[in-house]
């Protein structure tokens, strides 16, 4: 079955790098996503990686995928207070929206 | 361009009542999906509609139903509300072309927060 797991909480100092980790179980997933959710808001897609890629970089964001271990990570460089939010890892085929989400990691950025 | 819009933003209902939530997808998007996000958890898939047909259903009871209209907007209906139905209901839309070869990621609305008392 499908299952996505994340640690619940991460605290970093402003300016440091944040690394949020995720493990998934469905090896048939086509895409792996990172979403950001601020308090009282909907989901914002940050980035995604195709399952045959190892890494994707987009400005301050770096996604690493270890297909063997089914491990996905999101690195945020130079973390800012505005990055404080809940980050969801998710897996699923692109466009078809039966996306399976993790429980979310709450990122707290300390000024 | 307008994003995915949902209405209402907040709603309070009593146990046993029925509720209808509405979603308008991004212009040109024909696929709409619904998710339930209980406080402290990740979103759970409820339904997907594409070209007005149900294409997927999550593990939710028959009290949950949905439909998609010719203009691709969608409604989610929940009957006989329970306290446990209190959640943020998210709608997402995406573009899928006729052949299914071109697709976009899902764009989410801000959600409707339903409180059942």
PDB file of C-alpha atoms in Angstrom:
ATOM      1  CA  UNK A   1       0.000   0.000   0.000  1.00  0.00           C
ATOM      2  CA  UNK A   2       0.887   3.631  -0.100  1.00  0.00           C
ATOM      3  CA  UNK A   3       2.431   5.313   2.899  1.00  0.00           C
ATOM      4  CA  UNK A   4       4.452   8.484   3.297  1.00  0.00           C
ATOM      5  CA  UNK A   5       6.262   9.277   6.536  1.00  0.00           C
ATOM      6  CA  UNK A   6       7.890  12.460   7.770  1.00  0.00           C
ATOM      7  CA  UNK A   7       9.302  13.721  11.014  1.00  0.00           C
ATOM      8  CA  UNK A   8       6.866  16.053  12.735  1.00  0.00           C
ATOM      9  CA  UNK A   9       9.008  19.013  13.685  1.00  0.00           C
ATOM     10  CA  UNK A  10      12.207  20.828  12.702  1.00  0.00           C
ATOM     11  CA  UNK A  11      13.691  23.957  14.231  1.00  0.00           C
ATOM     12  CA  UNK A  12      16.509  25.929  12.577  1.00  0.00           C
ATOM     13  CA  UNK A  13      18.113  29.337  12.959  1.00  0.00           C
ATOM     14  CA  UNK A  14      17.582  32.002  10.361  1.00  0.00           C
ATOM     15  CA  UNK A  15      20.303  31.810   7.719  1.00  0.00           C
ATOM     16  CA  UNK A  16      21.027  28.127   8.289  1.00  0.00           C
ATOM     17  CA  UNK A  17      20.028  25.341   5.919  1.00  0.00           C
ATOM     18  CA  UNK A  18      16.977  23.209   6.635  1.00  0.00           C
ATOM     19  CA  UNK A  19      16.691  19.593   5.581  1.00  0.00           C
ATOM     20  CA  UNK A  20      13.292  17.931   5.706  1.00  0.00           C
ATOM     21  CA  UNK A  21      13.183  14.191   5.173  1.00  0.00           C
ATOM     22  CA  UNK A  22      10.517  11.839   3.909  1.00  0.00           C
ATOM     23  CA  UNK A  23      10.186   8.130   3.184  1.00  0.00           C
ATOM     24  CA  UNK A  24       7.620   6.592   0.877  1.00  0.00           C
ATOM     25  CA  UNK A  25       6.560   3.085   0.021  1.00  0.00           C
ATOM     26  CA  UNK A  26       4.998   3.107  -3.441  1.00  0.00           C
ATOM     27  CA  UNK A  27       7.778   2.291  -5.879  1.00  0.00           C
ATOM     28  CA  UNK A  28       5.429   2.901  -8.811  1.00  0.00           C
ATOM     29  CA  UNK A  29       5.071   6.595  -8.004  1.00  0.00           C
ATOM     30  CA  UNK A  30       5.822   8.742 -10.987  1.00  0.00           C
ATOM     31  CA  UNK A  31       6.333  12.042  -9.205  1.00  0.00           C
ATOM     32  CA  UNK A  32       7.320  13.085  -5.710  1.00  0.00           C
ATOM     33  CA  UNK A  33       6.194  16.472  -4.478  1.00  0.00           C
ATOM     34  CA  UNK A  34       6.925  18.996  -1.788  1.00  0.00           C
ATOM     35  CA  UNK A  35       4.076  21.263  -0.721  1.00  0.00           C
ATOM     36  CA  UNK A  36       4.135  24.175   1.733  1.00  0.00           C
ATOM     37  CA  UNK A  37       1.182  25.117   3.900  1.00  0.00           C
ATOM     38  CA  UNK A  38       1.105  28.302   5.939  1.00  0.00           C
ATOM     39  CA  UNK A  39      -1.343  28.683   8.825  1.00  0.00           C
ATOM     40  CA  UNK A  40      -4.940  28.887   7.624  1.00  0.00           C
ATOM     41  CA  UNK A  41      -3.932  28.551   3.995  1.00  0.00           C
ATOM     42  CA  UNK A  42      -4.164  25.984   1.230  1.00  0.00           C
ATOM     43  CA  UNK A  43      -1.275  24.040  -0.236  1.00  0.00           C
ATOM     44  CA  UNK A  44       1.442  25.640  -2.323  1.00  0.00           C
ATOM     45  CA  UNK A  45       3.441  23.380  -4.602  1.00  0.00           C
ATOM     46  CA  UNK A  46       7.124  24.141  -4.024  1.00  0.00           C
ATOM     47  CA  UNK A  47       8.753  21.660  -6.323  1.00  0.00           C
ATOM     48  CA  UNK A  48       8.523  18.126  -7.608  1.00  0.00           C
ATOM     49  CA  UNK A  49      10.879  15.512  -8.947  1.00  0.00           C
ATOM     50  CA  UNK A  50      10.294  12.771 -11.449  1.00  0.00           C
ATOM     51  CA  UNK A  51      11.014   9.336 -10.068  1.00  0.00           C
ATOM     52  CA  UNK A  52      13.881   8.673 -12.489  1.00  0.00           C
ATOM     53  CA  UNK A  53      15.815  11.730 -11.298  1.00  0.00           C
ATOM     54  CA  UNK A  54      18.289  11.909  -8.423  1.00  0.00           C
ATOM     55  CA  UNK A  55      18.333  15.617  -7.770  1.00  0.00           C
ATOM     56  CA  UNK A  56      16.557  18.815  -8.684  1.00  0.00           C
ATOM     57  CA  UNK A  57      17.588  22.340  -7.739  1.00  0.00           C
ATOM     58  CA  UNK A  58      15.351  25.373  -7.878  1.00  0.00           C
ATOM     59  CA  UNK A  59      16.821  28.566  -6.394  1.00  0.00           C
ATOM     60  CA  UNK A  60      17.093  27.946  -2.626  1.00  0.00           C
ATOM     61  CA  UNK A  61      15.450  24.532  -2.858  1.00  0.00           C
ATOM     62  CA  UNK A  62      17.263  21.249  -3.514  1.00  0.00           C
ATOM     63  CA  UNK A  63      15.430  17.943  -3.730  1.00  0.00           C
ATOM     64  CA  UNK A  64      17.343  14.699  -3.384  1.00  0.00           C
ATOM     65  CA  UNK A  65      15.822  11.335  -4.229  1.00  0.00           C
ATOM     66  CA  UNK A  66      17.251   7.982  -3.176  1.00  0.00           C
ATOM     67  CA  UNK A  67      15.111   5.474  -5.053  1.00  0.00           C
ATOM     68  CA  UNK A  68      16.795   2.449  -3.503  1.00  0.00           C
ATOM     69  CA  UNK A  69      15.887   3.534   0.021  1.00  0.00           C
ATOM     70  CA  UNK A  70      12.676   5.334  -1.075  1.00  0.00           C
ATOM     71  CA  UNK A  71      13.963   8.452   0.665  1.00  0.00           C
ATOM     72  CA  UNK A  72      13.231  12.014  -0.381  1.00  0.00           C
ATOM     73  CA  UNK A  73      14.658  15.167   1.125  1.00  0.00           C
ATOM     74  CA  UNK A  74      14.097  18.887   0.726  1.00  0.00           C
ATOM     75  CA  UNK A  75      16.936  21.250   1.517  1.00  0.00           C
ATOM     76  CA  UNK A  76      16.171  24.939   1.964  1.00  0.00           C
ATOM     77  CA  UNK A  77      19.293  27.090   1.812  1.00  0.00           C
ATOM     78  CA  UNK A  78      19.550  30.335   3.799  1.00  0.00           C
ATOM     79  CA  UNK A  79      16.314  29.639   5.658  1.00  0.00           C
ATOM     80  CA  UNK A  80      14.227  32.745   6.350  1.00  0.00           C
ATOM     81  CA  UNK A  81      11.460  33.417   8.881  1.00  0.00           C
ATOM     82  CA  UNK A  82       9.008  33.427   5.993  1.00  0.00           C
ATOM     83  CA  UNK A  83       9.865  29.765   5.435  1.00  0.00           C
ATOM     84  CA  UNK A  84       8.147  28.854   8.696  1.00  0.00           C
ATOM     85  CA  UNK A  85       5.285  26.570   7.684  1.00  0.00           C
ATOM     86  CA  UNK A  86       4.271  22.938   7.431  1.00  0.00           C
ATOM     87  CA  UNK A  87       5.947  21.044   4.621  1.00  0.00           C
ATOM     88  CA  UNK A  88       4.249  18.030   3.087  1.00  0.00           C
ATOM     89  CA  UNK A  89       5.952  15.324   1.112  1.00  0.00           C
ATOM     90  CA  UNK A  90       3.619  13.607  -1.357  1.00  0.00           C
ATOM     91  CA  UNK A  91       3.768  10.926  -4.012  1.00  0.00           C
ATOM     92  CA  UNK A  92       1.637  10.132  -7.013  1.00  0.00           C
ATOM     93  CA  UNK A  93       1.299  10.280 -10.772  1.00  0.00           C
ATOM     94  CA  UNK A  94       1.399  13.790 -12.225  1.00  0.00           C
ATOM     95  CA  UNK A  95      -1.954  15.173 -13.321  1.00  0.00           C
ATOM     96  CA  UNK A  96      -3.972  12.384 -11.799  1.00  0.00           C
ATOM     97  CA  UNK A  97      -4.538  13.675  -8.401  1.00  0.00           C
ATOM     98  CA  UNK A  98      -4.719  10.620  -6.202  1.00  0.00           C
ATOM     99  CA  UNK A  99      -1.752  12.038  -4.414  1.00  0.00           C
ATOM    100  CA  UNK A 100      -0.726  10.494  -1.112  1.00  0.00           C
ATOM    101  CA  UNK A 101       0.501  12.996   1.438  1.00  0.00           C
ATOM    102  CA  UNK A 102       2.684  12.588   4.478  1.00  0.00           C
ATOM    103  CA  UNK A 103       1.660  13.958   7.858  1.00  0.00           C
ATOM    104  CA  UNK A 104       3.731  17.087   7.384  1.00  0.00           C
ATOM    105  CA  UNK A 105       6.847  18.549   9.020  1.00  0.00           C
ATOM    106  CA  UNK A 106       6.432  21.787  10.900  1.00  0.00           C
ATOM    107  CA  UNK A 107       9.447  24.012  10.243  1.00  0.00           C
ATOM    108  CA  UNK A 108      10.154  26.664  12.839  1.00  0.00           C
ATOM    109  CA  UNK A 109      12.720  29.319  11.921  1.00  0.00           C
ATOM    110  CA  UNK A 110      14.268  31.095  14.885  1.00  0.00           C
ATOM    111  CA  UNK A 111      15.380  34.698  14.178  1.00  0.00           C
TER     112      UNK A 111
ATOM    113  CA  UNK B   1      -5.264  34.695 -13.729  1.00  0.00           C
ATOM    114  CA  UNK B   2      -7.621  33.425 -11.056  1.00  0.00           C
ATOM    115  CA  UNK B   3      -6.467  30.370  -9.179  1.00  0.00           C
ATOM    116  CA  UNK B   4      -8.661  27.619  -7.805  1.00  0.00           C
ATOM    117  CA  UNK B   5     -11.504  29.218  -5.882  1.00  0.00           C
ATOM    118  CA  UNK B   6     -13.532  27.545  -3.186  1.00  0.00           C
ATOM    119  CA  UNK B   7     -16.649  28.634  -1.365  1.00  0.00           C
ATOM    120  CA  UNK B   8     -17.523  29.186   1.344  1.00  0.00           C
ATOM    121  CA  UNK B   9     -14.267  29.763   3.213  1.00  0.00           C
ATOM    122  CA  UNK B  10     -15.737  28.801   6.565  1.00  0.00           C
ATOM    123  CA  UNK B  11     -18.842  26.879   7.533  1.00  0.00           C
ATOM    124  CA  UNK B  12     -20.406  25.682  10.767  1.00  0.00           C
ATOM    125  CA  UNK B  13     -22.947  22.864  10.657  1.00  0.00           C
ATOM    126  CA  UNK B  14     -24.761  20.710  13.188  1.00  0.00           C
ATOM    127  CA  UNK B  15     -24.435  16.933  13.407  1.00  0.00           C
ATOM    128  CA  UNK B  16     -26.832  15.207  11.036  1.00  0.00           C
ATOM    129  CA  UNK B  17     -27.045  18.106   8.624  1.00  0.00           C
ATOM    130  CA  UNK B  18     -25.934  18.108   5.003  1.00  0.00           C
ATOM    131  CA  UNK B  19     -23.339  20.404   3.448  1.00  0.00           C
ATOM    132  CA  UNK B  20     -22.340  21.392  -0.093  1.00  0.00           C
ATOM    133  CA  UNK B  21     -18.911  22.783  -0.864  1.00  0.00           C
ATOM    134  CA  UNK B  22     -18.048  24.403  -4.170  1.00  0.00           C
ATOM    135  CA  UNK B  23     -14.924  24.629  -6.288  1.00  0.00           C
ATOM    136  CA  UNK B  24     -14.058  26.484  -9.462  1.00  0.00           C
ATOM    137  CA  UNK B  25     -10.934  25.199 -11.206  1.00  0.00           C
ATOM    138  CA  UNK B  26      -8.356  27.256 -13.020  1.00  0.00           C
ATOM    139  CA  UNK B  27      -9.595  28.224 -16.463  1.00  0.00           C
ATOM    140  CA  UNK B  28      -8.762  25.441 -18.900  1.00  0.00           C
ATOM    141  CA  UNK B  29      -8.390  22.776 -16.223  1.00  0.00           C
ATOM    142  CA  UNK B  30     -10.809  19.906 -16.631  1.00  0.00           C
ATOM    143  CA  UNK B  31      -9.670  17.740 -13.722  1.00  0.00           C
ATOM    144  CA  UNK B  32     -10.831  18.484 -10.192  1.00  0.00           C
ATOM    145  CA  UNK B  33     -10.046  16.578  -7.037  1.00  0.00           C
ATOM    146  CA  UNK B  34     -11.196  16.865  -3.458  1.00  0.00           C
ATOM    147  CA  UNK B  35      -9.151  16.278  -0.316  1.00  0.00           C
ATOM    148  CA  UNK B  36      -9.997  16.245   3.372  1.00  0.00           C
ATOM    149  CA  UNK B  37      -7.402  17.582   5.800  1.00  0.00           C
ATOM    150  CA  UNK B  38      -8.098  16.899   9.439  1.00  0.00           C
ATOM    151  CA  UNK B  39      -6.206  19.120  11.868  1.00  0.00           C
ATOM    152  CA  UNK B  40      -2.660  17.907  12.347  1.00  0.00           C
ATOM    153  CA  UNK B  41      -2.705  15.498   9.431  1.00  0.00           C
ATOM    154  CA  UNK B  42      -1.903  15.529   5.754  1.00  0.00           C
ATOM    155  CA  UNK B  43      -4.669  15.805   3.144  1.00  0.00           C
ATOM    156  CA  UNK B  44      -6.541  12.610   2.303  1.00  0.00           C
ATOM    157  CA  UNK B  45      -7.847  11.997  -1.213  1.00  0.00           C
ATOM    158  CA  UNK B  46     -11.642  11.868  -1.526  1.00  0.00           C
ATOM    159  CA  UNK B  47     -12.558  12.101  -5.235  1.00  0.00           C
ATOM    160  CA  UNK B  48     -11.211  12.947  -8.625  1.00  0.00           C
ATOM    161  CA  UNK B  49     -13.371  14.096 -11.531  1.00  0.00           C
ATOM    162  CA  UNK B  50     -12.251  14.518 -15.112  1.00  0.00           C
ATOM    163  CA  UNK B  51     -14.500  15.516 -17.977  1.00  0.00           C
ATOM    164  CA  UNK B  52     -17.489  15.266 -15.633  1.00  0.00           C
ATOM    165  CA  UNK B  53     -16.830  11.624 -14.778  1.00  0.00           C
ATOM    166  CA  UNK B  54     -15.587  10.190 -11.500  1.00  0.00           C
ATOM    167  CA  UNK B  55     -12.082   8.853 -12.106  1.00  0.00           C
ATOM    168  CA  UNK B  56     -11.040   7.979  -8.595  1.00  0.00           C
ATOM    169  CA  UNK B  57     -12.425   7.600  -5.109  1.00  0.00           C
ATOM    170  CA  UNK B  58     -10.644   7.411  -1.787  1.00  0.00           C
ATOM    171  CA  UNK B  59     -11.611   5.452   1.287  1.00  0.00           C
ATOM    172  CA  UNK B  60     -14.583   7.566   2.358  1.00  0.00           C
ATOM    173  CA  UNK B  61     -18.148   6.474   3.197  1.00  0.00           C
ATOM    174  CA  UNK B  62     -21.074   6.890   0.832  1.00  0.00           C
ATOM    175  CA  UNK B  63     -22.137   9.961   2.765  1.00  0.00           C
ATOM    176  CA  UNK B  64     -19.563  11.748   0.635  1.00  0.00           C
ATOM    177  CA  UNK B  65     -20.500  12.428  -2.970  1.00  0.00           C
ATOM    178  CA  UNK B  66     -19.428  14.853  -5.645  1.00  0.00           C
ATOM    179  CA  UNK B  67     -20.175  15.945  -9.140  1.00  0.00           C
ATOM    180  CA  UNK B  68     -18.622  18.032 -11.889  1.00  0.00           C
ATOM    181  CA  UNK B  69     -20.555  20.410 -14.075  1.00  0.00           C
ATOM    182  CA  UNK B  70     -20.194  21.193 -17.798  1.00  0.00           C
ATOM    183  CA  UNK B  71     -18.106  24.259 -16.919  1.00  0.00           C
ATOM    184  CA  UNK B  72     -15.806  21.915 -14.920  1.00  0.00           C
ATOM    185  CA  UNK B  73     -16.683  23.406 -11.565  1.00  0.00           C
ATOM    186  CA  UNK B  74     -17.424  20.880  -8.881  1.00  0.00           C
ATOM    187  CA  UNK B  75     -19.450  20.340  -5.735  1.00  0.00           C
ATOM    188  CA  UNK B  76     -18.679  18.082  -2.808  1.00  0.00           C
ATOM    189  CA  UNK B  77     -21.671  16.952  -0.757  1.00  0.00           C
ATOM    190  CA  UNK B  78     -21.542  15.392   2.673  1.00  0.00           C
ATOM    191  CA  UNK B  79     -24.709  13.989   4.223  1.00  0.00           C
ATOM    192  CA  UNK B  80     -25.490  13.118   7.829  1.00  0.00           C
ATOM    193  CA  UNK B  81     -22.542  15.100   9.148  1.00  0.00           C
ATOM    194  CA  UNK B  82     -20.502  13.688  12.002  1.00  0.00           C
ATOM    195  CA  UNK B  83     -18.219  15.539  14.385  1.00  0.00           C
ATOM    196  CA  UNK B  84     -15.312  13.750  12.715  1.00  0.00           C
ATOM    197  CA  UNK B  85     -16.118  15.418   9.400  1.00  0.00           C
ATOM    198  CA  UNK B  86     -14.751  18.672  10.809  1.00  0.00           C
ATOM    199  CA  UNK B  87     -11.773  19.456   8.592  1.00  0.00           C
ATOM    200  CA  UNK B  88     -10.318  21.669   5.902  1.00  0.00           C
ATOM    201  CA  UNK B  89     -11.676  20.527   2.535  1.00  0.00           C
ATOM    202  CA  UNK B  90      -9.306  21.255  -0.301  1.00  0.00           C
ATOM    203  CA  UNK B  91     -10.033  21.301  -3.989  1.00  0.00           C
ATOM    204  CA  UNK B  92      -7.309  20.912  -6.591  1.00  0.00           C
ATOM    205  CA  UNK B  93      -7.401  21.308 -10.341  1.00  0.00           C
ATOM    206  CA  UNK B  94      -5.025  20.304 -13.064  1.00  0.00           C
ATOM    207  CA  UNK B  95      -4.804  20.238 -16.808  1.00  0.00           C
ATOM    208  CA  UNK B  96      -4.857  16.932 -18.610  1.00  0.00           C
ATOM    209  CA  UNK B  97      -5.055  17.019 -22.386  1.00  0.00           C
ATOM    210  CA  UNK B  98      -7.293  14.687 -24.348  1.00  0.00           C
ATOM    211  CA  UNK B  99      -4.626  12.100 -24.931  1.00  0.00           C
ATOM    212  CA  UNK B 100      -3.421  12.301 -21.376  1.00  0.00           C
ATOM    213  CA  UNK B 101       0.105  13.004 -22.550  1.00  0.00           C
ATOM    214  CA  UNK B 102       0.281  16.557 -21.288  1.00  0.00           C
ATOM    215  CA  UNK B 103      -0.505  17.092 -17.660  1.00  0.00           C
ATOM    216  CA  UNK B 104       0.231  19.680 -15.025  1.00  0.00           C
ATOM    217  CA  UNK B 105       0.658  19.330 -11.332  1.00  0.00           C
ATOM    218  CA  UNK B 106      -2.302  19.924  -9.030  1.00  0.00           C
ATOM    219  CA  UNK B 107      -3.052  23.501  -8.008  1.00  0.00           C
ATOM    220  CA  UNK B 108      -4.867  23.772  -4.701  1.00  0.00           C
ATOM    221  CA  UNK B 109      -7.454  26.258  -3.520  1.00  0.00           C
ATOM    222  CA  UNK B 110      -7.427  27.851  -0.069  1.00  0.00           C
ATOM    223  CA  UNK B 111      -9.955  25.350   1.207  1.00  0.00           C
ATOM    224  CA  UNK B 112     -13.251  25.409   3.055  1.00  0.00           C
ATOM    225  CA  UNK B 113     -12.993  24.965   6.799  1.00  0.00           C
ATOM    226  CA  UNK B 114     -15.971  22.931   7.968  1.00  0.00           C
ATOM    227  CA  UNK B 115     -16.786  22.746  11.657  1.00  0.00           C
ATOM    228  CA  UNK B 116     -19.439  20.277  12.792  1.00  0.00           C
ATOM    229  CA  UNK B 117     -20.884  20.924  16.240  1.00  0.00           C
TER     230      UNK B 117
END
